[in-house]
Amino acid sequence: MTKMKLGVEEYIDSAHYLPGHESCGIVHGHTYKVEVVLEGEKKSSGMVIDFYDVKQTVRSTLKEYDHCMLNEILEYPSSENLCEHIYNRLSQQLDFPLSVKVWEGHGKWCQLSGIE
């Protein structure tokens, strides 16, 4: 069978500050775009996994981060730490190799991938 990749995008709005950082050490917010890509084989159903199921899992996971102060979740809420935190949560819930890419506003992103 051939492996396929499929992905979804969701958005969260969160506030944070980076302790000790010269410009980002004050409370500010971002709209984060979170891209999740799964890899798997197409099943007899004709799908790797139903997009609805992926979206529900991603949305449920991202609720923790939406409209909150990220410093209450992460000691140092950099894009890298946020990406890793989301990746770890989703990899426990989705039984597929996956990749998570977190965009902090426009033009800045971090990606963690378990897909080769």
PDB file of C-alpha atoms in Angstrom:
ATOM      1  CA  MET A   1       0.000   0.000   0.000  1.00  0.00           C
ATOM      2  CA  THR A   2       1.015   3.574  -0.604  1.00  0.00           C
ATOM      3  CA  LYS A   3       1.356   5.974   2.297  1.00  0.00           C
ATOM      4  CA  MET A   4      -0.535   9.231   1.975  1.00  0.00           C
ATOM      5  CA  LYS A   5      -0.374  12.501   3.876  1.00  0.00           C
ATOM      6  CA  LEU A   6      -3.409  14.533   4.823  1.00  0.00           C
ATOM      7  CA  GLY A   7      -3.645  17.686   6.833  1.00  0.00           C
ATOM      8  CA  VAL A   8      -5.897  20.147   8.609  1.00  0.00           C
ATOM      9  CA  GLU A   9      -5.473  23.722   9.796  1.00  0.00           C
ATOM     10  CA  GLU A  10      -6.975  25.357  12.865  1.00  0.00           C
ATOM     11  CA  TYR A  11      -6.471  28.706  14.588  1.00  0.00           C
ATOM     12  CA  ILE A  12      -6.092  29.757  18.208  1.00  0.00           C
ATOM     13  CA  ASP A  13      -5.752  33.183  19.814  1.00  0.00           C
ATOM     14  CA  SER A  14      -3.539  33.305  22.876  1.00  0.00           C
ATOM     15  CA  ALA A  15      -1.573  35.720  25.041  1.00  0.00           C
ATOM     16  CA  HIS A  16       1.900  35.141  26.435  1.00  0.00           C
ATOM     17  CA  TYR A  17       5.147  36.744  27.461  1.00  0.00           C
ATOM     18  CA  LEU A  18       8.680  35.402  27.354  1.00  0.00           C
ATOM     19  CA  PRO A  19      10.343  35.944  30.745  1.00  0.00           C
ATOM     20  CA  GLY A  20      13.624  37.797  30.387  1.00  0.00           C
ATOM     21  CA  HIS A  21      13.174  38.548  26.667  1.00  0.00           C
ATOM     22  CA  GLU A  22      13.894  42.171  25.741  1.00  0.00           C
ATOM     23  CA  SER A  23      10.925  42.823  23.449  1.00  0.00           C
ATOM     24  CA  CYS A  24       8.637  39.843  24.113  1.00  0.00           C
ATOM     25  CA  GLY A  25       8.888  40.033  27.906  1.00  0.00           C
ATOM     26  CA  ILE A  26       5.631  42.004  28.127  1.00  0.00           C
ATOM     27  CA  VAL A  27       2.206  40.433  27.733  1.00  0.00           C
ATOM     28  CA  HIS A  28       1.088  40.343  24.112  1.00  0.00           C
ATOM     29  CA  GLY A  29      -1.001  38.095  21.907  1.00  0.00           C
ATOM     30  CA  HIS A  30      -0.915  36.196  18.642  1.00  0.00           C
ATOM     31  CA  THR A  31      -3.247  34.402  16.321  1.00  0.00           C
ATOM     32  CA  TYR A  32      -1.572  31.048  15.838  1.00  0.00           C
ATOM     33  CA  LYS A  33      -2.260  28.844  12.847  1.00  0.00           C
ATOM     34  CA  VAL A  34      -1.735  25.185  13.684  1.00  0.00           C
ATOM     35  CA  GLU A  35      -1.207  22.773  10.807  1.00  0.00           C
ATOM     36  CA  VAL A  36      -1.431  19.060  11.537  1.00  0.00           C
ATOM     37  CA  VAL A  37      -0.350  16.488   8.925  1.00  0.00           C
ATOM     38  CA  LEU A  38      -0.925  12.746   9.343  1.00  0.00           C
ATOM     39  CA  GLU A  39       0.613   9.929   7.338  1.00  0.00           C
ATOM     40  CA  GLY A  40      -1.008   6.577   6.782  1.00  0.00           C
ATOM     41  CA  GLU A  41      -2.296   4.022   4.355  1.00  0.00           C
ATOM     42  CA  LYS A  42      -5.665   4.309   2.676  1.00  0.00           C
ATOM     43  CA  LYS A  43      -8.067   1.796   4.180  1.00  0.00           C
ATOM     44  CA  SER A  44     -10.835  -0.163   2.466  1.00  0.00           C
ATOM     45  CA  SER A  45     -13.137   2.748   3.359  1.00  0.00           C
ATOM     46  CA  GLY A  46     -11.224   4.803   0.789  1.00  0.00           C
ATOM     47  CA  MET A  47      -9.777   7.082   3.487  1.00  0.00           C
ATOM     48  CA  VAL A  48      -6.682   7.174   5.675  1.00  0.00           C
ATOM     49  CA  ILE A  49      -8.887   8.700   8.377  1.00  0.00           C
ATOM     50  CA  ASP A  50     -12.038  10.774   8.184  1.00  0.00           C
ATOM     51  CA  PHE A  51     -11.224  14.513   8.128  1.00  0.00           C
ATOM     52  CA  TYR A  52     -14.099  15.025  10.565  1.00  0.00           C
ATOM     53  CA  ASP A  53     -12.389  12.819  13.155  1.00  0.00           C
ATOM     54  CA  VAL A  54      -9.049  14.585  12.716  1.00  0.00           C
ATOM     55  CA  LYS A  55     -10.652  18.034  13.008  1.00  0.00           C
ATOM     56  CA  GLN A  56     -12.572  17.024  16.148  1.00  0.00           C
ATOM     57  CA  THR A  57      -9.419  15.699  17.818  1.00  0.00           C
ATOM     58  CA  VAL A  58      -7.361  18.756  16.863  1.00  0.00           C
ATOM     59  CA  ARG A  59     -10.083  21.204  17.932  1.00  0.00           C
ATOM     60  CA  SER A  60     -10.567  19.416  21.238  1.00  0.00           C
ATOM     61  CA  THR A  61      -6.832  19.514  21.940  1.00  0.00           C
ATOM     62  CA  LEU A  62      -6.422  23.158  20.926  1.00  0.00           C
ATOM     63  CA  LYS A  63      -9.229  24.326  23.250  1.00  0.00           C
ATOM     64  CA  GLU A  64      -6.662  24.177  26.075  1.00  0.00           C
ATOM     65  CA  TYR A  65      -4.570  26.854  24.339  1.00  0.00           C
ATOM     66  CA  ASP A  66      -7.279  29.091  22.880  1.00  0.00           C
ATOM     67  CA  HIS A  67      -8.061  32.439  24.547  1.00  0.00           C
ATOM     68  CA  CYS A  68      -5.758  31.851  27.472  1.00  0.00           C
ATOM     69  CA  MET A  69      -2.452  32.966  28.919  1.00  0.00           C
ATOM     70  CA  LEU A  70       0.036  30.420  27.625  1.00  0.00           C
ATOM     71  CA  ASN A  71       2.345  31.097  30.585  1.00  0.00           C
ATOM     72  CA  GLU A  72      -0.195  29.241  32.737  1.00  0.00           C
ATOM     73  CA  ILE A  73       0.460  26.119  30.615  1.00  0.00           C
ATOM     74  CA  LEU A  74       4.123  26.483  29.669  1.00  0.00           C
ATOM     75  CA  GLU A  75       6.951  27.917  31.773  1.00  0.00           C
ATOM     76  CA  TYR A  76       8.500  29.523  28.681  1.00  0.00           C
ATOM     77  CA  PRO A  77       5.839  29.678  25.944  1.00  0.00           C
ATOM     78  CA  SER A  78       8.054  30.095  22.886  1.00  0.00           C
ATOM     79  CA  SER A  79       6.736  28.876  19.549  1.00  0.00           C
ATOM     80  CA  GLU A  80       9.072  25.915  19.834  1.00  0.00           C
ATOM     81  CA  ASN A  81       7.748  24.893  23.262  1.00  0.00           C
ATOM     82  CA  LEU A  82       4.133  25.426  22.182  1.00  0.00           C
ATOM     83  CA  CYS A  83       4.659  23.326  19.059  1.00  0.00           C
ATOM     84  CA  GLU A  84       6.266  20.532  21.088  1.00  0.00           C
ATOM     85  CA  HIS A  85       3.474  20.629  23.683  1.00  0.00           C
ATOM     86  CA  ILE A  86       0.730  20.403  21.022  1.00  0.00           C
ATOM     87  CA  TYR A  87       2.639  17.671  19.164  1.00  0.00           C
ATOM     88  CA  ASN A  88       2.942  15.567  22.324  1.00  0.00           C
ATOM     89  CA  ARG A  89      -0.774  15.935  23.119  1.00  0.00           C
ATOM     90  CA  LEU A  90      -1.876  15.033  19.593  1.00  0.00           C
ATOM     91  CA  SER A  91       0.532  12.124  19.209  1.00  0.00           C
ATOM     92  CA  GLN A  92      -1.116  10.524  22.267  1.00  0.00           C
ATOM     93  CA  GLN A  93      -4.539  10.785  20.618  1.00  0.00           C
ATOM     94  CA  LEU A  94      -3.859  10.082  16.944  1.00  0.00           C
ATOM     95  CA  ASP A  95      -2.414   6.702  16.052  1.00  0.00           C
ATOM     96  CA  PHE A  96      -0.490   7.970  13.019  1.00  0.00           C
ATOM     97  CA  PRO A  97       2.922   9.472  12.386  1.00  0.00           C
ATOM     98  CA  LEU A  98       2.263  13.208  12.423  1.00  0.00           C
ATOM     99  CA  SER A  99       3.725  16.628  11.933  1.00  0.00           C
ATOM    100  CA  VAL A 100       2.670  19.800  13.743  1.00  0.00           C
ATOM    101  CA  LYS A 101       3.512  23.261  12.433  1.00  0.00           C
ATOM    102  CA  VAL A 102       2.674  26.316  14.536  1.00  0.00           C
ATOM    103  CA  TRP A 103       2.594  29.715  12.838  1.00  0.00           C
ATOM    104  CA  GLU A 104       3.042  32.671  15.208  1.00  0.00           C
ATOM    105  CA  GLY A 105       1.260  35.416  13.300  1.00  0.00           C
ATOM    106  CA  HIS A 106       2.468  35.803   9.703  1.00  0.00           C
ATOM    107  CA  GLY A 107       5.804  34.640   8.410  1.00  0.00           C
ATOM    108  CA  LYS A 108       7.083  32.886  11.554  1.00  0.00           C
ATOM    109  CA  TRP A 109       6.654  29.180  12.269  1.00  0.00           C
ATOM    110  CA  CYS A 110       8.025  26.145  14.065  1.00  0.00           C
ATOM    111  CA  GLN A 111       7.528  22.527  12.993  1.00  0.00           C
ATOM    112  CA  LEU A 112       7.987  19.196  14.770  1.00  0.00           C
ATOM    113  CA  SER A 113       7.662  16.125  12.618  1.00  0.00           C
ATOM    114  CA  GLY A 114       7.513  12.421  13.251  1.00  0.00           C
ATOM    115  CA  ILE A 115       7.051  11.847   9.499  1.00  0.00           C
ATOM    116  CA  GLU A 116      10.095  10.886   7.507  1.00  0.00           C
TER     117      GLU A 116
END
